[in-house]
Tab-separated table of C-alpha atoms in Angstrom:
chain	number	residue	atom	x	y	z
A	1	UNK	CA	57.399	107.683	-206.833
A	2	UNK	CA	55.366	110.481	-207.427
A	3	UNK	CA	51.743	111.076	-207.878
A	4	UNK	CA	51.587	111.718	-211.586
A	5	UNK	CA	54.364	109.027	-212.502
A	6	UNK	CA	52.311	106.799	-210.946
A	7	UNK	CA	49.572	107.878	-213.041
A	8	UNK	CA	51.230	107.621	-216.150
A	9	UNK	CA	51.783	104.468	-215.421
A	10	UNK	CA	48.559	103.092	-214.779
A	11	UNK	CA	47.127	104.765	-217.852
A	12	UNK	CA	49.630	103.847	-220.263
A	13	UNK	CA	50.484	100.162	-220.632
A	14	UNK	CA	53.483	99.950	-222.545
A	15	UNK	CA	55.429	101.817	-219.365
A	16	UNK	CA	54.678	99.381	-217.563
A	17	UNK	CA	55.439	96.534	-219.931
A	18	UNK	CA	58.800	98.146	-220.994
A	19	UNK	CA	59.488	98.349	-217.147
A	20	UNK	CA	58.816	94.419	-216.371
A	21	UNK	CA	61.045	93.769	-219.317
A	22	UNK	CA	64.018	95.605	-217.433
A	23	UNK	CA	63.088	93.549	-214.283
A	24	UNK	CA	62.884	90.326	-215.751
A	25	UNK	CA	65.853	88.194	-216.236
A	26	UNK	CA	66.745	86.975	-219.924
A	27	UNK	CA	65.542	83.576	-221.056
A	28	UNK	CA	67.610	80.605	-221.697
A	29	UNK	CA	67.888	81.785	-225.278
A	30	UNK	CA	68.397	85.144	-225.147
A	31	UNK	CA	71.226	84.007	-223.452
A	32	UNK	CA	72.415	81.468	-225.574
A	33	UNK	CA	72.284	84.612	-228.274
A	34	UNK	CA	74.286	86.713	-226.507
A	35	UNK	CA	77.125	84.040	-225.488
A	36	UNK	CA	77.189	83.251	-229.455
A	37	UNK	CA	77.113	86.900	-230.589
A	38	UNK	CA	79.909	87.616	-227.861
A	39	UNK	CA	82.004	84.359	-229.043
A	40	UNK	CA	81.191	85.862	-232.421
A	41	UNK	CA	82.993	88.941	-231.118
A	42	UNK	CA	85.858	87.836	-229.583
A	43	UNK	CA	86.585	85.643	-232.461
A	44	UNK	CA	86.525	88.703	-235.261
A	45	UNK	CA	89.110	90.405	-232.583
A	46	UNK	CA	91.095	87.212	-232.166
A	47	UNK	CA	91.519	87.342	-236.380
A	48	UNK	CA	92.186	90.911	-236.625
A	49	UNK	CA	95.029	90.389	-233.851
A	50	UNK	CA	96.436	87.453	-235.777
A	51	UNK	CA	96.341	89.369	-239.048
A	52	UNK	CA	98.282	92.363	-237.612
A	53	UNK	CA	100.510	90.025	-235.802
A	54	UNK	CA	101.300	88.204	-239.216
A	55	UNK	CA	102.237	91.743	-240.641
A	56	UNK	CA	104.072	93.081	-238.291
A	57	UNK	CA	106.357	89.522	-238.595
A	58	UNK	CA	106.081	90.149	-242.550
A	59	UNK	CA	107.101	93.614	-242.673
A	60	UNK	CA	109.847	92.933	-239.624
A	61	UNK	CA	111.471	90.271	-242.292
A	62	UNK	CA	111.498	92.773	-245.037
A	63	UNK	CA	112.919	95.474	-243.520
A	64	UNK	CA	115.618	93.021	-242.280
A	65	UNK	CA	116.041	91.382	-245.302
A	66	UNK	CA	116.767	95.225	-246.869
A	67	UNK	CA	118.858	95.857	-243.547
A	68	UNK	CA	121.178	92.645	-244.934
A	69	UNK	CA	121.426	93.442	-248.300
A	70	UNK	CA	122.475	96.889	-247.919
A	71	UNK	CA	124.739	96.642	-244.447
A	72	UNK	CA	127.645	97.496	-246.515
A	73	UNK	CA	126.469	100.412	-248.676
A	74	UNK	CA	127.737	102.891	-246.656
A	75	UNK	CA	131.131	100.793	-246.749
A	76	UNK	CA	130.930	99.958	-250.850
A	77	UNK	CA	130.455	103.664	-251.446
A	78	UNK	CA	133.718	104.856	-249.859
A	79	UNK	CA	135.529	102.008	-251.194
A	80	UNK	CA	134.400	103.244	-254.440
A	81	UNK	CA	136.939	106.257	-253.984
A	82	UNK	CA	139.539	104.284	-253.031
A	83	UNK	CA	139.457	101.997	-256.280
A	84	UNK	CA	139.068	105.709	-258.166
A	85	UNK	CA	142.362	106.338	-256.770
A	86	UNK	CA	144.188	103.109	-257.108
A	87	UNK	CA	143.351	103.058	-260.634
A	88	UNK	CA	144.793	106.407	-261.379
A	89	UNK	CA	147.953	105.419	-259.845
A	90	UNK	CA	148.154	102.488	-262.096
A	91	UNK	CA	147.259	104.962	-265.250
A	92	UNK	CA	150.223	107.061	-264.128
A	93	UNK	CA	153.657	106.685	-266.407
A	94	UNK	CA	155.435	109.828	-264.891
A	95	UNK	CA	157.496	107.626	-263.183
A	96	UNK	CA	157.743	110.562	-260.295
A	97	UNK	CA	158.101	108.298	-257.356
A	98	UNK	CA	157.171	111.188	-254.924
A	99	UNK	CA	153.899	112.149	-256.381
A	100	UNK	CA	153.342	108.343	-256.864
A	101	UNK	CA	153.730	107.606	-252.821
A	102	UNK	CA	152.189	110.540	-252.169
A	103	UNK	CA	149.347	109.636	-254.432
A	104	UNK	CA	149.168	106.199	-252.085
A	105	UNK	CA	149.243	107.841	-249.010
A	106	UNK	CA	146.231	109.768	-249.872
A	107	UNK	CA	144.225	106.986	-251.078
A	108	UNK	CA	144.973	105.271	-247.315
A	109	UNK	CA	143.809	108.118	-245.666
A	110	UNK	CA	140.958	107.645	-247.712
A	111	UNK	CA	140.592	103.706	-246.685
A	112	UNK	CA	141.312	104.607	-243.050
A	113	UNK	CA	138.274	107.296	-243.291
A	114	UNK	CA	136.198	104.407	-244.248
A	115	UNK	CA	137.656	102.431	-241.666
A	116	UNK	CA	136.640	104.962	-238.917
A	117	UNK	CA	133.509	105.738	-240.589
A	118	UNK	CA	132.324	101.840	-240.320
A	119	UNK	CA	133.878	101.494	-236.935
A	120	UNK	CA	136.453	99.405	-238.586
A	121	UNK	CA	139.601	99.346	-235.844
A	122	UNK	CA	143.240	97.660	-236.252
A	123	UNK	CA	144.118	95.116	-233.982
A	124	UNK	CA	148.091	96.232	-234.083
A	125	UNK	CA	149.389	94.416	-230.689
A	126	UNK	CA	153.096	95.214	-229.460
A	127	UNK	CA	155.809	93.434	-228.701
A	128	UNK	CA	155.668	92.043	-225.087
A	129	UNK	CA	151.820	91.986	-224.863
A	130	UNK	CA	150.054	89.071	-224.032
A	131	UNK	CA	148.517	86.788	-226.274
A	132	UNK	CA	144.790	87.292	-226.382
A	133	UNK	CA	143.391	83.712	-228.205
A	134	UNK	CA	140.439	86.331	-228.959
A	135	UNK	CA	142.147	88.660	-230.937
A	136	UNK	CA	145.604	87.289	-232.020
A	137	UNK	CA	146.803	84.464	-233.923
A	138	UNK	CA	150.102	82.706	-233.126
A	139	UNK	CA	151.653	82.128	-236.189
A	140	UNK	CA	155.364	80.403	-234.989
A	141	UNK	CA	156.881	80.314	-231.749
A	142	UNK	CA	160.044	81.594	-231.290
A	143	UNK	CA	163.185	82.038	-229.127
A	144	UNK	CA	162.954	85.503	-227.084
A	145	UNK	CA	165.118	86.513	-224.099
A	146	UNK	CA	163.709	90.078	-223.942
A	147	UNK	CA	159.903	89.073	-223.600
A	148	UNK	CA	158.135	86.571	-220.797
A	149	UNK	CA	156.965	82.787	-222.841
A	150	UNK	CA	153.868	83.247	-224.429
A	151	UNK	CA	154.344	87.042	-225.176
A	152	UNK	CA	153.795	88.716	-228.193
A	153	UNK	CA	157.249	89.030	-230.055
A	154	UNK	CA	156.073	90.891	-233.335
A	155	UNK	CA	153.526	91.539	-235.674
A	156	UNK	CA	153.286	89.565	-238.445
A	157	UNK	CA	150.049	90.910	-240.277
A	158	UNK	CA	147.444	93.465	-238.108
A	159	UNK	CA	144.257	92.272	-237.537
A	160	UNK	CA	140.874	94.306	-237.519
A	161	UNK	CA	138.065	94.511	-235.638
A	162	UNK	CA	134.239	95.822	-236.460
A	163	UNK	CA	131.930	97.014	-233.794
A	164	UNK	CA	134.042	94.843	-231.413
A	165	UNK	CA	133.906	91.574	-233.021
A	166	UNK	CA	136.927	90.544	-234.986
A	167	UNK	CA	137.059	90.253	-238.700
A	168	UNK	CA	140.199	88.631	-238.634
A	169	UNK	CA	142.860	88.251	-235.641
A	170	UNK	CA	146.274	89.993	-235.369
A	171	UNK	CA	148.697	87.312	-236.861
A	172	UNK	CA	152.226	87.368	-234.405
A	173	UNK	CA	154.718	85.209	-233.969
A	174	UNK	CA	155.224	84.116	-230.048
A	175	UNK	CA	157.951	83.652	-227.554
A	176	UNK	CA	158.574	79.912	-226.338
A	177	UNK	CA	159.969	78.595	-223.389
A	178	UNK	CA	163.097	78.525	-223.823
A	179	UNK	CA	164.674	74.769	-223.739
A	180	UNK	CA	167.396	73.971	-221.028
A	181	UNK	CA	170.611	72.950	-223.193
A	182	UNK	CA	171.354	69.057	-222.239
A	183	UNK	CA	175.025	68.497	-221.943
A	184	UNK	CA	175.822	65.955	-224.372
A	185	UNK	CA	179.002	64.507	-222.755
């Protein structure tokens, strides 16, 4: 230390004083004051995490809830064209068949534009394919030389799928194995 610190020191108390404060430790209550303000602390921050934890949840549940309600909006809208154009064909009493099937052509290109635009997809198996439990429905069995038992024989009603998970199955009818004749003698 240097010469004049040292007499700054000596002729002003309160230096000095201020200086033994730094060195001394706390006293059992300071202590105990600090631990409570601290505990104080860290339960205020505990709370305000809670809180925000509680509305994020909330405002996760609303936006899901909104998510559910209006899934199919996108869908419902497009749909909305398609009933537009069924109705007209109803309204029509031309009785001009061509402009009628044209009419309902249109109005399925129309659906399947929905259809591709909700990632709608036809299950449409073929004859000879195997049965996938997944995404077909046997309907019957029947008698079939041309196909291996258990294949797909024909298409009763096409199925559809939506983003890979079926809506409803492919409904086919199924070839058996076919029974040995007993001779009945």
């Amino acid at each position: 230390m240097s010469e004049q610190n040292q007499n700054i020191k000596n002729e002003n108390p309160e230096v000095l004083d201020a200086e033994n404060e730094e060195n001394t430790p706390p006293t059992y209550e300071e202590l105990q004051e600090r631990i409570a303000e601290l505990e104080g602390m860290l339960q205020d921050e505990k709370l305000r995490a809670l809180a925000n934890e509680q509305n994020l949840n909330r405002r996760f549940q609303e936006e899901l809830q909104k998510t559910h309600k209006f899934a199919a909006q996108n869908f419902a809208a497009e749909m909305l064209t398609v009933k537009d154009y069924l109705e007209m064909a109803l309204q029509d009493q031309s009785g001009n068949f061509d402009a009628m099937k044209m009419g309902v052509s249109m109005t399925l290109d129309v659906l399947k534009k929905a259809f591709e635009n909700t990632k709608i997809q036809e299950i449409n198996p073929q004859k000879g394919d195997k049965l996938d439990p997944h995404q077909h429905h046997g309907m019957q069995e029947v008698e079939a030389d041309d196909v291996e038992t258990g294949a797909i024989v024909s298409l009763l009603k096409k199925g559809y799928t939506m983003h890979d998970r079926v809506l409803r199955p492919a409904m086919v009818t199924v070839a058996k194995a076919n029974q040995p004749v007993e001779n009945q003698s």
